[in-house]
CSV table of C-alpha atoms in Angstrom, one decimal:
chain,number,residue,atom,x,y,z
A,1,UNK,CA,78.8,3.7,62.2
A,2,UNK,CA,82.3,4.7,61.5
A,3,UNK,CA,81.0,7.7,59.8
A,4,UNK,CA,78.5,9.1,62.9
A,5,UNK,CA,81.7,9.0,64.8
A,6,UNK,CA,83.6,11.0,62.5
A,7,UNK,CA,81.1,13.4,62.0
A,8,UNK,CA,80.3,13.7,65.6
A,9,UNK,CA,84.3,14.4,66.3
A,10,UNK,CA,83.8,17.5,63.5
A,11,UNK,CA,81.0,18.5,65.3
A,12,UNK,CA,82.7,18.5,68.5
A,13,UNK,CA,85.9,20.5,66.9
A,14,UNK,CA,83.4,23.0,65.3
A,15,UNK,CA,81.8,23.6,68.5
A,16,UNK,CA,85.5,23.6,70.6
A,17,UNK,CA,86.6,26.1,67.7
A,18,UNK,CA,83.9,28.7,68.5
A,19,UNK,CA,84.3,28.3,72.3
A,20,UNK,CA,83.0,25.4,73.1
A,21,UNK,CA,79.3,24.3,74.4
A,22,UNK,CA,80.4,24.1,77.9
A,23,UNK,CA,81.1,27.9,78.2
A,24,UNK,CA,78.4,30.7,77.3
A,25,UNK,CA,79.4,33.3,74.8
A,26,UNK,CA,77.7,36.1,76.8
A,27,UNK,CA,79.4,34.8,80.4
A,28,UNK,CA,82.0,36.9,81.3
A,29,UNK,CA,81.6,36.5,85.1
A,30,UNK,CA,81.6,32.8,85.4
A,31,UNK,CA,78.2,32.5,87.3
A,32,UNK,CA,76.3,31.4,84.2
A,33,UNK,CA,74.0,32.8,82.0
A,34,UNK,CA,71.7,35.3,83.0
A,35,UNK,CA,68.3,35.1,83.2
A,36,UNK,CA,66.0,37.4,80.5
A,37,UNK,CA,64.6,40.2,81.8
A,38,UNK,CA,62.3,42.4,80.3
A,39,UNK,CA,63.4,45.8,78.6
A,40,UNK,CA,63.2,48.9,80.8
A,41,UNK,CA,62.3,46.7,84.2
A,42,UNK,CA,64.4,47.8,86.9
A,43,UNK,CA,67.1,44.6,86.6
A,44,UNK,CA,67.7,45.6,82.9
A,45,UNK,CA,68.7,49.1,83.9
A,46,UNK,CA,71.0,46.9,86.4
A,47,UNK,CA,72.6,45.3,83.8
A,48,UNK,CA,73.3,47.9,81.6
A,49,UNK,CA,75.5,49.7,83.9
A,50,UNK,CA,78.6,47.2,83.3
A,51,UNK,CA,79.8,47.5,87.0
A,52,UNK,CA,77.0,47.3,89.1
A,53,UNK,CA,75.4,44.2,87.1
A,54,UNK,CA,78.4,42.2,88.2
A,55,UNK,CA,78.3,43.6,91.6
A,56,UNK,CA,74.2,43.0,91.4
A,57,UNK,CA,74.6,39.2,90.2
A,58,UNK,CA,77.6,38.6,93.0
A,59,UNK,CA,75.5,40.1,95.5
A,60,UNK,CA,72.2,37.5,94.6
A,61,UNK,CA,74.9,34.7,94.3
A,62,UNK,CA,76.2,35.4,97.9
A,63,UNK,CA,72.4,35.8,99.2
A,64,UNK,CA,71.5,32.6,97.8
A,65,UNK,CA,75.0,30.9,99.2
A,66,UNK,CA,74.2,32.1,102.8
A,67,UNK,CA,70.8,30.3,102.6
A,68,UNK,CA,71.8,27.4,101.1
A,69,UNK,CA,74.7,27.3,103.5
A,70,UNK,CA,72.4,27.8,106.7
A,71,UNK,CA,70.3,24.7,105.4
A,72,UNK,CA,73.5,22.7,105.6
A,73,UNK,CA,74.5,24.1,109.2
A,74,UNK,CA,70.7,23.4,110.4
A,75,UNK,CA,71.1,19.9,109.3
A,76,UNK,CA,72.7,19.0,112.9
A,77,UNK,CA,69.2,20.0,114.3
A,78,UNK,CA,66.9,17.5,114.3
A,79,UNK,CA,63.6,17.7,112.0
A,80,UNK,CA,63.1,19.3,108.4
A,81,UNK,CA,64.8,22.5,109.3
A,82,UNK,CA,67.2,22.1,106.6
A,83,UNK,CA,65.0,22.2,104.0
A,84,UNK,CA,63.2,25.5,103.7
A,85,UNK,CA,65.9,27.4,104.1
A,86,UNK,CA,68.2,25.6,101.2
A,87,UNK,CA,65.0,26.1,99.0
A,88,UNK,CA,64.8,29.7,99.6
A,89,UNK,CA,68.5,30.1,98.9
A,90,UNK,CA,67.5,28.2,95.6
A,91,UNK,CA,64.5,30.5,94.6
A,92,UNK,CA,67.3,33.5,95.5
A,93,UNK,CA,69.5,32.1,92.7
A,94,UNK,CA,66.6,31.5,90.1
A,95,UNK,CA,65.8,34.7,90.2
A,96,UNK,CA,69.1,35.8,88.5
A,97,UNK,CA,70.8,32.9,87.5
A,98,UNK,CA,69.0,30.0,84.3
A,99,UNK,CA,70.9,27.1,85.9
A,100,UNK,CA,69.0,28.0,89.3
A,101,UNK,CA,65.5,28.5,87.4
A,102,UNK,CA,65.8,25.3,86.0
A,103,UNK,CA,66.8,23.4,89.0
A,104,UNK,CA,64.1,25.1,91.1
A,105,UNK,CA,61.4,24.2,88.7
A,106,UNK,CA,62.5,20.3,89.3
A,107,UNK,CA,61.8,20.8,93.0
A,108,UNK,CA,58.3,22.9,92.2
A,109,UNK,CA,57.3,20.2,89.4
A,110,UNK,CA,58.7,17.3,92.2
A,111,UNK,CA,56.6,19.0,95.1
A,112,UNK,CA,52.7,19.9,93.3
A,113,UNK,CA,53.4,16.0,91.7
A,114,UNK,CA,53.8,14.9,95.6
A,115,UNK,CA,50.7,17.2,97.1
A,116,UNK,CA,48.8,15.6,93.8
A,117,UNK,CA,49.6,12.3,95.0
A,118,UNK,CA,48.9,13.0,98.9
A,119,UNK,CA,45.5,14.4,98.0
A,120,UNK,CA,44.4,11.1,95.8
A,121,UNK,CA,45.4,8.8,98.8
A,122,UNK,CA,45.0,10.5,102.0
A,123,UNK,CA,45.0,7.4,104.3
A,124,UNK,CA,48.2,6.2,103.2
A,125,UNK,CA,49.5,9.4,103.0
A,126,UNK,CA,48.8,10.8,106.9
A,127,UNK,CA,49.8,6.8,107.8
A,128,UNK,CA,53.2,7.8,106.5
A,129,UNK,CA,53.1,11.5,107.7
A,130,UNK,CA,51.8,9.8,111.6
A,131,UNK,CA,54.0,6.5,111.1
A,132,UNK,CA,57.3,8.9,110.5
A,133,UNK,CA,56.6,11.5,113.4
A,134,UNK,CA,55.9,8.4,115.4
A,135,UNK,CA,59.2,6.8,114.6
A,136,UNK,CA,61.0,10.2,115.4
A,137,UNK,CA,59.1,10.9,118.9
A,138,UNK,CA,60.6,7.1,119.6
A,139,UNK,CA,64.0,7.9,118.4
A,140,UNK,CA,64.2,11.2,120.8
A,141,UNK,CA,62.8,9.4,123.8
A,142,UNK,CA,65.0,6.8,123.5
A,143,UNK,CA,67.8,9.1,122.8
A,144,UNK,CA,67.3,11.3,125.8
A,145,UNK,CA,66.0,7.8,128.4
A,146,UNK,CA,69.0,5.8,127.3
A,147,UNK,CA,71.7,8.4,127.6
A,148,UNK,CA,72.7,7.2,123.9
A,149,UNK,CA,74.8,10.6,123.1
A,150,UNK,CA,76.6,10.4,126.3
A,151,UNK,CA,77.4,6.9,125.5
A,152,UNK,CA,78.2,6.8,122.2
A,153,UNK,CA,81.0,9.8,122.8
A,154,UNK,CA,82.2,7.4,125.9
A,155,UNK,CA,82.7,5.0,123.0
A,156,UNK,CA,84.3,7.3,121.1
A,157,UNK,CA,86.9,8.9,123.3
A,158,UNK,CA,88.0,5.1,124.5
């Protein structure tokens, strides 16, 4: 055992020596590796000119942010507002970015294994679907019958 650790710690300082695992050779710009393109496509003329590929992979990284960002600024709406949005930000950034690609095939993967599963057991599946918009018509009525926001910020202010 003694030995795996020793040779793992070599490893480690042959890896550290050349850079290091945790940084890509290629990555200049610190958003990650780039994605491959293919030769002659319009984002490969892109890249070759050296400015306008940094300003072209900024500019997708800023798109994606602004998406991602108004997800998390619709989250104070109520309902799945939040979500479409923060998933298009994510397709923006898998478009350019590996780290993105990878992550947004998760979600794909994730979301054709959940429509799989909905279509195999439909009853249960529209009894959630009905039981949860159900449970959120309830929450809003009693939200707006009971006063409840006016009443928790009374609580709140003292």
């Amino acid at each position: 055992m003694t030995h795996a650790v020793s040779t793992q710690d070599a490893s480690a300082r042959d890896s550290s020596a050349r850079g290091g695992a945790t940084r890509c050779a290629d990555c200049t710009d610190g958003l990650g590796q780039a994605r491959p393109v293919a030769p002659g496509s319009w984002r490969d003329r892109v890249r070759q000119k050296p400015g306008l590929g940094i300003v072209y992979r900024v500019g997708v990284f800023i798109a994606g942010l602004l998406f991602v960002l108004l997800g998390l600024a619709l989250t104070v709406l109520p309902g799945p507002l939040t979500i479409p949005p923060i998933l298009v930000g994510l397709w923006v950034w898998s478009t350019e970015f590996e780290w993105a690609r990878r992550f947004f095939l998760t979600f794909r993967r994730k979301a054709r294994e959940t429509w799989a599963h909905a279509r195999q057991h439909p009853v249960s599946s529209a009894a959630v679907t009905v039981g949860g918009l159900v449970a959120a018509g309830v929450v809003f009525w009693a939200v707006g019958h009971y006063d409840l926001v006016d009443r928790l910020l009374a609580l709140v202010r003292g």
